[in-house]
Amino acid sequence: MFKKILIANRGEIALRVIRAAREMGIQTVAVYSEADRESLHVRFADDDVCIGPAPARESYLNIPRIIAAAEITGADAIHPGYGFLAENAEFAEICAASGITFIGPTPEQIRTMGDKAAARATMIANNVPVVPGSPGPVEDVDDALGFAVEIGFPVIIKAAAGGGGKGMRVARDADDFARSFQLARSEALSAFGNGSVYVEKYLDRPRHIEFQILGDTHGNCIHLGERDCSVQRRHQKLIEEAPSPAMTPELRKKMGDAAVLGAKSINYVGAGTMEMLLDEDGSFYFMEMNTRIQVEHPVTEMLTGVDLLKEQIRVAAGERMSVTETPPLRGHVIECRINAEDPARNFQPSPGKIDVFNLPGGNGVRVDTHAYAGYTVPPYYDSMIAKVICQGRDRAEALAKMKMALETFIVQGVMTTIPFLGRVMDDPHFAAGDVHTKFLETDGAYLLKEPIP
Ligand code: ADP
């Protein structure tokens, strides 16, 4: 087992890794930017190294500095968290070349799944259903339009290297197409340095359903149930829950089998997520695989009792994962992401000093956060400041707990999405579990518009 893990990340996920490592008797190293000097991950790690100025390019994305920090502190493994370098195959290679274990899948697995067009092709070759579309990247606008006409409008043009909702454009008809295509391509180029795009049918009211995968180097590969992440704004997840209100045991078996088949086809090792779309008619399609721990992993941890971070560490050290069959799913779990954003100002980030910070609690309530009273939310990074996860015996109980949790989560000094999320909990469609990825553009649109007291 590892002696010392360096965490190449910040915020709540850095704390989450520190907790898992500490429980396993492993030492930790925090790296931090000048903007994160007062962060809890720096305080709670055994060792810490400042790796540069605030901009991520010069700190959390600076590979030579992170490797140097690992070497100086004697770390034998690096956990990348999510975001930053988590899905950077070159970083995983450099770790290996430096004699440091990258806690995650192999560079090859990251590369195959990181290119969404290549991932699609891999799934097609293994009979996992994918959204109808071009088999691979398209050559140019005419080639792309050809596929669009063949599969029928509306279509979505997606960056092969895409992520975080960037590099995606919907085209409603042929007139709209050329413009959307150019926009997607230029956004892909500027965000990912890679203008490769492909075309997919745009589903009207799908649910986003993803399966948590866990695999090890001893040939085990299972899923740990699904998460329904349909409540999104601009393709970004706001609320996740499990089980999906749309799930049946039969559908879980079919989708879960497909997810595991897809992961096994690349001999996946570690924690990963197979993201799928479930259409209104019950068809489901592979969308992409995320080769890392995800923000919403606590939903699965509460539902199954499996500590996914510890499993990641075990598997990376070459040990067997501690569960080899899908565990029983216990009750219902809902997660809300709390962002320092102002819903009244189009969700623009609201950095600054937190004066009052009262956390919710109680039976079945988990909060993962790096914030505290007196903490200053820096303007440089993601605006998420906390995740609240509530578990009940059934969905109604989980929902009631979440309402109470949001009511008693008091943050002053910065604006947050807490009041907005509280209103979503009260919405009759959400309360009935009747949502899809366009919910906040259709039935739920009023939730984004109404002034929040
Ligand atoms: P990213 O990697 O940027 O997160 P994804 O491919 O995971 O992008 O898609 C993010 C979200 O975009 C999905 O959850 C869904 O809401 C929407 N989306 C993606 N592809 C389609 C599609 N073919 N039809 C309808 N919605 C889609």
Coordinates of C-alpha atoms and ligand atoms in Angstrom, one line a residue:
M1 CA 0.0 0.0 0.0
F2 CA 1.1 3.6 -0.6
K3 CA 2.9 5.5 2.2
K4 CA 2.1 9.0 1.1
I5 CA -0.5 10.4 -1.4
L6 CA -0.2 13.8 -3.0
I7 CA -3.5 15.4 -4.0
A8 CA -3.3 17.3 -7.2
N9 CA -6.4 19.3 -6.5
R10 CA -8.2 21.7 -4.2
G11 CA -11.5 22.3 -2.5
E12 CA -13.9 19.7 -1.2
I13 CA -12.5 16.8 -3.2
A14 CA -9.0 17.4 -1.8
L15 CA -10.4 17.1 1.7
R16 CA -12.3 14.0 0.6
V17 CA -9.1 12.3 -0.5
I18 CA -7.3 13.4 2.7
R19 CA -10.1 11.8 4.8
A20 CA -10.0 8.5 2.9
A21 CA -6.2 8.3 3.0
R22 CA -6.1 9.1 6.7
E23 CA -8.6 6.4 7.5
M24 CA -6.3 4.0 5.6
G25 CA -3.2 5.1 7.6
I26 CA -1.7 6.8 4.5
Q27 CA 0.0 10.2 4.8
T28 CA -1.1 13.1 2.5
V29 CA 0.5 16.0 0.8
A30 CA -1.6 19.1 -0.2
V31 CA -0.5 21.3 -3.1
Y32 CA -1.9 24.7 -3.3
S33 CA -1.9 28.0 -5.2
E34 CA -1.2 31.3 -3.6
A35 CA -5.0 31.9 -3.6
D36 CA -5.6 28.8 -1.5
R37 CA -3.1 29.4 1.3
E38 CA -6.0 29.5 3.9
S39 CA -7.7 26.4 2.6
L40 CA -8.6 23.5 4.8
H41 CA -6.9 20.9 2.5
V42 CA -3.6 22.7 3.3
R43 CA -4.4 22.7 7.0
F44 CA -5.5 19.0 7.2
A45 CA -2.8 17.4 5.0
D46 CA 0.4 16.0 6.7
D47 CA 2.5 18.0 4.3
D48 CA 1.9 20.9 2.0
V49 CA 3.7 22.6 -0.9
C50 CA 2.8 25.9 -2.6
I51 CA 3.0 25.3 -6.4
G52 CA 2.4 28.7 -7.8
P53 CA 0.1 31.7 -8.4
A54 CA -3.6 31.6 -8.5
P55 CA -4.3 30.9 -12.2
A56 CA -4.8 27.2 -12.6
R57 CA -2.4 27.1 -15.5
E58 CA 0.4 28.2 -13.2
S59 CA -0.5 25.9 -10.3
Y60 CA -3.1 23.1 -10.4
L61 CA -2.4 22.4 -14.1
N62 CA 1.4 22.8 -13.8
I63 CA 2.6 19.3 -14.2
P64 CA 6.4 19.9 -13.6
R65 CA 5.6 21.7 -10.3
I66 CA 3.2 19.0 -9.1
I67 CA 5.7 16.2 -9.9
A68 CA 8.5 18.2 -8.2
A69 CA 6.2 18.6 -5.1
A70 CA 5.7 14.8 -5.0
E71 CA 9.4 14.2 -5.3
I72 CA 10.4 16.6 -2.6
T73 CA 7.8 15.2 -0.1
G74 CA 8.4 11.6 -1.0
A75 CA 4.9 10.9 -2.2
D76 CA 4.5 7.5 -3.9
A77 CA 1.1 8.2 -5.5
I78 CA -0.9 11.1 -6.8
H79 CA -4.7 11.4 -6.6
P80 CA -6.0 13.9 -9.3
G81 CA -9.5 14.4 -7.9
Y82 CA -11.9 15.7 -10.7
G83 CA -11.3 18.5 -13.2
F84 CA -7.7 19.9 -13.6
L85 CA -5.4 17.0 -14.5
A86 CA -7.8 14.1 -13.7
E87 CA -8.4 13.1 -17.3
N88 CA -5.0 14.1 -18.7
A89 CA -3.4 11.0 -20.1
E90 CA 0.0 12.7 -20.5
F91 CA 0.0 13.6 -16.8
A92 CA -0.8 9.9 -15.9
E93 CA 2.2 8.9 -18.2
I94 CA 4.5 11.4 -16.6
C95 CA 3.5 10.1 -13.1
A96 CA 4.4 6.6 -14.2
A97 CA 7.7 7.7 -15.7
S98 CA 8.6 9.5 -12.5
G99 CA 7.9 6.3 -10.5
I100 CA 4.7 7.7 -8.9
T101 CA 1.4 5.8 -9.1
F102 CA -1.4 7.8 -10.7
I103 CA -4.6 6.9 -8.8
G104 CA -6.9 6.3 -11.8
P105 CA -7.1 4.2 -15.0
T106 CA -4.3 3.7 -17.4
P107 CA -3.2 6.5 -19.8
E108 CA -4.5 4.4 -22.7
Q109 CA -8.0 4.1 -21.1
I110 CA -8.1 7.8 -20.4
R111 CA -7.1 8.5 -24.0
T112 CA -9.7 6.2 -25.5
M113 CA -12.6 7.6 -23.4
G114 CA -11.3 11.2 -23.4
D115 CA -11.9 11.4 -27.1
K116 CA -15.6 11.2 -27.3
A117 CA -15.6 10.2 -31.0
A118 CA -13.1 7.4 -30.2
A119 CA -15.2 6.3 -27.2
R120 CA -18.3 6.2 -29.4
A121 CA -16.5 4.0 -31.9
T122 CA -15.3 1.7 -29.1
M123 CA -18.9 1.3 -27.8
I124 CA -20.3 0.7 -31.3
A125 CA -17.7 -2.1 -31.8
N126 CA -18.8 -3.7 -28.5
N127 CA -22.6 -3.5 -29.2
V128 CA -23.3 -0.8 -26.6
P129 CA -26.0 1.4 -28.0
V130 CA -24.9 5.0 -28.8
V131 CA -26.9 8.0 -29.8
P132 CA -27.5 7.8 -33.6
G133 CA -24.9 10.0 -35.3
S134 CA -21.7 10.1 -37.3
P135 CA -19.5 7.1 -36.6
G136 CA -16.5 9.3 -35.9
P137 CA -15.3 12.9 -36.3
V138 CA -16.7 14.7 -39.3
E139 CA -14.4 16.2 -42.0
D140 CA -16.1 19.5 -42.7
V141 CA -19.5 21.3 -42.6
D142 CA -20.8 19.4 -45.7
D143 CA -19.8 16.0 -44.4
A144 CA -21.5 17.0 -41.0
L145 CA -24.6 18.3 -42.7
G146 CA -24.9 15.0 -44.6
F147 CA -25.1 13.1 -41.3
A148 CA -27.5 15.6 -39.9
V149 CA -29.9 15.2 -42.8
E150 CA -29.5 11.4 -42.6
I151 CA -30.4 11.2 -38.9
G152 CA -32.9 14.0 -38.9
F153 CA -33.0 17.4 -37.1
P154 CA -32.5 18.5 -34.4
V155 CA -28.9 17.4 -34.0
I156 CA -26.1 18.3 -31.6
I157 CA -22.6 19.0 -32.7
K158 CA -20.1 18.0 -30.1
A159 CA -16.4 18.5 -29.5
A160 CA -14.5 15.1 -29.5
A161 CA -12.4 16.5 -26.7
G162 CA -15.3 18.1 -25.0
G163 CA -16.2 18.3 -21.3
G164 CA -17.9 20.5 -18.8
G165 CA -20.7 21.3 -21.2
K166 CA -18.3 23.2 -23.6
G167 CA -18.0 22.7 -27.3
M168 CA -21.7 21.6 -27.8
R169 CA -24.1 23.3 -30.1
V170 CA -27.6 22.3 -31.1
A171 CA -28.8 22.8 -34.7
R172 CA -32.6 22.8 -35.2
D173 CA -32.6 22.8 -39.0
A174 CA -30.4 22.9 -42.0
D175 CA -30.4 26.8 -42.1
D176 CA -29.2 26.8 -38.5
F177 CA -26.5 24.2 -39.2
A178 CA -23.5 26.0 -40.7
R179 CA -23.5 28.6 -37.9
S180 CA -23.9 26.0 -35.1
F181 CA -21.1 23.9 -36.7
Q182 CA -18.7 26.8 -36.8
L183 CA -19.5 27.8 -33.3
A184 CA -19.0 24.3 -31.9
R185 CA -15.7 24.0 -33.8
S186 CA -14.3 27.3 -32.7
E187 CA -15.4 26.7 -29.1
A188 CA -13.7 23.3 -29.2
L189 CA -10.5 24.8 -30.6
S190 CA -10.3 27.6 -28.0
A191 CA -11.3 25.4 -25.0
F192 CA -9.5 22.2 -25.9
G193 CA -7.0 23.1 -28.6
N194 CA -8.7 20.5 -30.8
G195 CA -11.4 21.4 -33.3
S196 CA -12.5 17.8 -34.0
V197 CA -16.3 17.5 -33.8
Y198 CA -19.0 14.9 -34.5
V199 CA -22.7 14.9 -34.9
E200 CA -25.4 13.2 -32.8
K201 CA -29.2 13.2 -32.8
Y202 CA -30.5 15.7 -30.3
L203 CA -33.0 13.9 -28.0
D204 CA -35.8 16.1 -26.9
R205 CA -36.6 15.3 -23.3
P206 CA -34.1 12.6 -22.2
R207 CA -33.0 11.8 -18.7
H208 CA -29.3 11.8 -17.9
I209 CA -28.6 8.5 -16.2
E210 CA -25.1 7.4 -15.4
F211 CA -23.7 4.2 -13.9
Q212 CA -20.9 4.1 -11.4
I213 CA -18.3 1.6 -12.5
L214 CA -15.5 0.0 -10.4
G215 CA -12.9 -2.3 -11.8
D216 CA -9.6 -3.7 -10.6
T217 CA -6.5 -5.4 -12.0
H218 CA -7.7 -8.8 -10.9
G219 CA -10.5 -8.9 -13.6
N220 CA -13.3 -7.6 -11.5
C221 CA -15.6 -5.0 -13.0
I222 CA -19.1 -4.1 -11.7
H223 CA -21.5 -1.2 -11.5
L224 CA -22.8 0.3 -8.3
G225 CA -26.2 1.4 -9.5
E226 CA -27.2 4.5 -11.4
R227 CA -27.4 8.2 -10.7
D228 CA -30.1 10.4 -12.3
C229 CA -28.5 13.8 -13.1
S230 CA -31.3 15.2 -15.2
V231 CA -31.7 18.5 -13.4
Q232 CA -29.2 20.6 -15.3
R233 CA -28.6 24.2 -16.3
R234 CA -26.7 24.7 -19.6
H235 CA -25.7 21.1 -19.6
Q236 CA -24.3 21.4 -16.1
K237 CA -25.6 19.2 -13.3
L238 CA -27.2 20.9 -10.3
I239 CA -29.0 18.0 -8.5
E240 CA -28.3 14.2 -8.6
E241 CA -30.2 11.4 -7.2
A242 CA -30.4 7.6 -6.9
P243 CA -32.2 5.4 -7.7
S244 CA -33.5 7.2 -10.8
P245 CA -37.3 7.8 -10.4
A246 CA -37.5 6.3 -14.0
M247 CA -35.7 3.1 -13.1
T248 CA -37.2 -0.4 -12.9
P249 CA -35.2 -3.5 -11.9
E250 CA -35.4 -4.7 -15.6
L251 CA -34.2 -1.4 -17.0
R252 CA -31.4 -1.3 -14.4
K253 CA -30.3 -4.7 -15.5
K254 CA -30.2 -3.8 -19.2
M255 CA -28.5 -0.4 -18.7
G256 CA -26.2 -1.7 -16.1
D257 CA -25.2 -4.7 -18.2
A258 CA -24.4 -2.3 -21.1
A259 CA -22.4 0.0 -18.9
V260 CA -20.3 -2.9 -17.5
L261 CA -19.9 -4.3 -21.0
G262 CA -18.6 -1.0 -22.2
A263 CA -16.1 -0.7 -19.3
K264 CA -15.0 -4.2 -19.6
S265 CA -14.3 -3.7 -23.3
I266 CA -11.3 -1.6 -22.4
N267 CA -10.5 -3.6 -19.2
Y268 CA -11.3 -0.6 -17.1
V269 CA -9.5 -0.2 -13.8
G270 CA -10.6 2.2 -11.1
A271 CA -13.7 4.3 -10.5
G272 CA -15.4 5.6 -13.7
T273 CA -18.8 6.6 -14.9
M274 CA -20.7 5.5 -18.0
E275 CA -23.0 8.4 -18.9
M276 CA -26.1 7.6 -20.8
L277 CA -29.2 9.2 -22.1
L278 CA -32.6 7.5 -21.5
D279 CA -35.1 8.6 -24.1
E280 CA -38.9 9.0 -23.4
D281 CA -39.6 5.8 -25.3
G282 CA -37.3 3.8 -23.0
S283 CA -34.4 3.5 -25.4
F284 CA -31.0 4.3 -23.8
Y285 CA -27.7 5.4 -25.4
F286 CA -24.1 5.6 -24.3
M287 CA -23.0 9.3 -24.3
E288 CA -19.5 9.3 -22.7
M289 CA -17.3 7.7 -20.0
N290 CA -15.7 9.8 -17.3
T291 CA -12.5 8.2 -16.2
R292 CA -12.3 9.7 -12.8
I293 CA -14.1 10.1 -9.5
Q294 CA -17.1 12.4 -10.0
V295 CA -18.5 15.3 -8.0
E296 CA -21.7 13.3 -7.4
H297 CA -19.9 10.1 -6.1
P298 CA -21.3 10.6 -2.5
V299 CA -24.8 9.7 -3.9
T300 CA -23.5 6.2 -4.7
E301 CA -21.5 6.0 -1.5
M302 CA -24.6 6.6 0.7
L303 CA -26.8 4.3 -1.4
T304 CA -24.3 1.4 -1.3
G305 CA -22.2 2.0 1.7
V306 CA -19.1 1.6 -0.5
D307 CA -16.3 4.2 0.0
L308 CA -15.3 4.9 -3.6
L309 CA -12.2 6.9 -2.7
K310 CA -10.8 4.0 -0.6
E311 CA -11.6 1.6 -3.5
Q312 CA -9.8 3.9 -5.9
I313 CA -6.7 3.8 -3.7
R314 CA -6.9 0.0 -3.1
V315 CA -7.3 -0.7 -6.8
A316 CA -4.5 1.7 -7.8
A317 CA -2.2 -0.1 -5.3
G318 CA -3.0 -3.4 -7.1
E319 CA -5.3 -4.8 -4.5
R320 CA -8.6 -6.4 -5.1
M321 CA -11.7 -4.1 -4.8
S322 CA -13.6 -5.0 -1.6
V323 CA -17.0 -5.5 -3.4
T324 CA -17.3 -7.7 -6.5
E325 CA -21.0 -7.7 -7.0
T326 CA -23.5 -4.8 -7.2
P327 CA -24.4 -4.2 -3.5
P328 CA -28.0 -3.7 -2.3
L329 CA -29.2 -0.2 -2.9
R330 CA -30.4 1.3 0.3
G331 CA -33.3 3.7 0.2
H332 CA -33.0 6.9 -1.8
V333 CA -30.3 9.6 -2.0
I334 CA -30.5 13.2 -3.3
E335 CA -27.5 15.5 -3.7
C336 CA -27.6 19.3 -4.2
R337 CA -24.5 21.2 -5.4
I338 CA -24.2 24.5 -3.6
N339 CA -22.5 27.1 -5.7
A340 CA -21.3 30.6 -4.7
E341 CA -23.4 32.1 -7.5
D342 CA -26.1 34.7 -7.8
P343 CA -29.3 33.1 -9.3
A344 CA -30.8 36.7 -9.6
R345 CA -27.8 37.7 -11.8
N346 CA -27.9 34.7 -14.2
F347 CA -25.9 32.5 -11.9
Q348 CA -22.8 34.6 -12.2
P349 CA -20.1 33.7 -9.7
S350 CA -20.2 35.4 -6.3
P351 CA -16.7 35.1 -4.8
G352 CA -15.8 36.8 -1.6
K353 CA -15.6 36.3 2.1
I354 CA -18.1 34.0 3.9
D355 CA -19.1 35.7 7.2
V356 CA -21.7 33.2 8.4
F357 CA -21.7 29.5 7.6
N358 CA -24.1 27.3 9.4
L359 CA -24.1 23.7 8.1
P360 CA -27.2 21.4 8.1
G361 CA -26.9 18.0 9.8
G362 CA -28.9 15.2 11.3
N363 CA -29.7 11.6 10.5
G364 CA -28.9 10.8 6.9
V365 CA -27.4 14.2 6.0
R366 CA -23.9 14.4 4.7
V367 CA -22.1 17.7 3.7
D368 CA -18.8 17.7 1.8
T369 CA -17.3 21.2 1.9
H370 CA -14.1 23.0 2.2
A371 CA -15.7 26.3 3.2
Y372 CA -16.0 27.8 6.7
A373 CA -17.0 31.0 8.4
G374 CA -14.1 33.4 7.5
Y375 CA -13.2 31.6 4.3
T376 CA -12.8 33.6 1.2
V377 CA -14.1 32.0 -2.0
P378 CA -11.5 32.9 -4.6
P379 CA -12.7 34.0 -8.0
Y380 CA -10.3 31.8 -10.0
Y381 CA -11.9 28.4 -9.7
D382 CA -15.1 26.5 -9.8
S383 CA -17.8 28.2 -7.8
M384 CA -19.0 25.0 -6.0
I385 CA -18.6 25.5 -2.2
A386 CA -20.5 22.5 -0.8
K387 CA -22.4 19.4 -1.6
V388 CA -25.4 18.4 0.5
I389 CA -26.4 14.7 0.3
C390 CA -29.5 13.4 2.0
Q391 CA -30.6 9.8 2.4
G392 CA -34.1 8.6 3.3
R393 CA -35.9 5.2 3.3
D394 CA -37.7 6.4 0.2
R395 CA -37.7 9.4 -2.1
A396 CA -40.2 11.4 -0.1
E397 CA -38.2 11.1 3.0
A398 CA -34.9 12.0 1.2
L399 CA -36.7 15.0 -0.3
A400 CA -38.1 16.1 3.2
K401 CA -34.6 15.9 4.6
M402 CA -33.1 17.9 1.7
K403 CA -35.7 20.7 2.2
M404 CA -34.8 20.9 5.9
A405 CA -31.1 20.8 5.1
L406 CA -31.4 23.6 2.6
E407 CA -33.5 25.7 5.1
T408 CA -30.9 25.3 7.8
F409 CA -27.9 25.8 5.6
I410 CA -27.1 29.5 6.2
V411 CA -24.4 31.3 4.2
Q412 CA -23.8 35.0 4.5
G413 CA -21.2 37.1 2.7
V414 CA -21.6 35.5 -0.7
M415 CA -24.7 34.7 -2.8
T416 CA -25.5 31.0 -3.2
T417 CA -27.8 28.7 -5.1
I418 CA -29.4 27.4 -1.8
P419 CA -32.7 29.4 -2.1
F420 CA -33.0 28.4 -5.7
L421 CA -32.5 24.7 -4.9
G422 CA -35.0 24.9 -2.1
R423 CA -37.6 26.1 -4.6
V424 CA -36.7 23.2 -7.0
M425 CA -37.5 20.8 -4.1
D426 CA -41.0 22.4 -3.9
D427 CA -41.7 22.2 -7.6
P428 CA -44.5 19.7 -8.3
H429 CA -42.7 18.1 -11.3
F430 CA -39.5 17.6 -9.3
A431 CA -41.4 16.4 -6.3
A432 CA -43.0 13.8 -8.6
G433 CA -39.6 12.8 -10.0
D434 CA -40.9 13.9 -13.4
V435 CA -37.8 15.7 -14.8
H436 CA -35.6 15.6 -17.9
T437 CA -32.5 17.4 -19.0
K438 CA -34.5 20.4 -20.4
F439 CA -36.6 20.7 -17.2
L440 CA -35.1 24.1 -16.4
E441 CA -35.8 25.3 -19.9
T442 CA -39.5 24.1 -20.0
D443 CA -41.7 23.3 -17.0
G444 CA -39.0 24.5 -14.5
A445 CA -38.1 27.7 -16.4
Y446 CA -40.0 29.8 -13.9
L447 CA -37.6 28.7 -11.2
L448 CA -34.7 30.5 -13.0
K449 CA -36.7 33.6 -13.5
E450 CA -38.7 34.4 -10.4
P451 CA -37.1 36.8 -8.1
I452 CA -35.7 35.1 -5.0
P453 CA -36.5 36.8 -1.7
Ligands
ADP1 P1 -19.8 17.1 -21.2 O1 -18.7 16.1 -21.3 O2 -19.4 18.5 -21.7 O3 -20.4 17.1 -19.8 P2 -21.9 15.4 -22.2 O4 -21.6 14.7 -23.5 O5 -21.7 14.6 -21.0 O6 -21.0 16.7 -22.2 O7 -23.3 16.0 -22.2 C1 -23.7 16.8 -21.2 C2 -25.2 17.1 -21.3 O8 -25.6 17.6 -22.5 C3 -26.1 15.8 -21.1 O9 -26.3 15.4 -19.7 C4 -27.4 16.2 -21.8 O10 -28.1 17.0 -21.0 C5 -26.9 17.1 -22.9 N1 -26.7 16.2 -24.1 C6 -25.6 15.7 -24.6 N2 -25.8 15.0 -25.8 C7 -27.1 15.1 -26.0 C8 -28.0 14.5 -27.0 N3 -27.5 13.8 -28.0 N4 -29.3 14.8 -26.9 C9 -29.8 15.6 -25.9 N5 -29.1 16.1 -25.0 C10 -27.7 15.9 -25.0

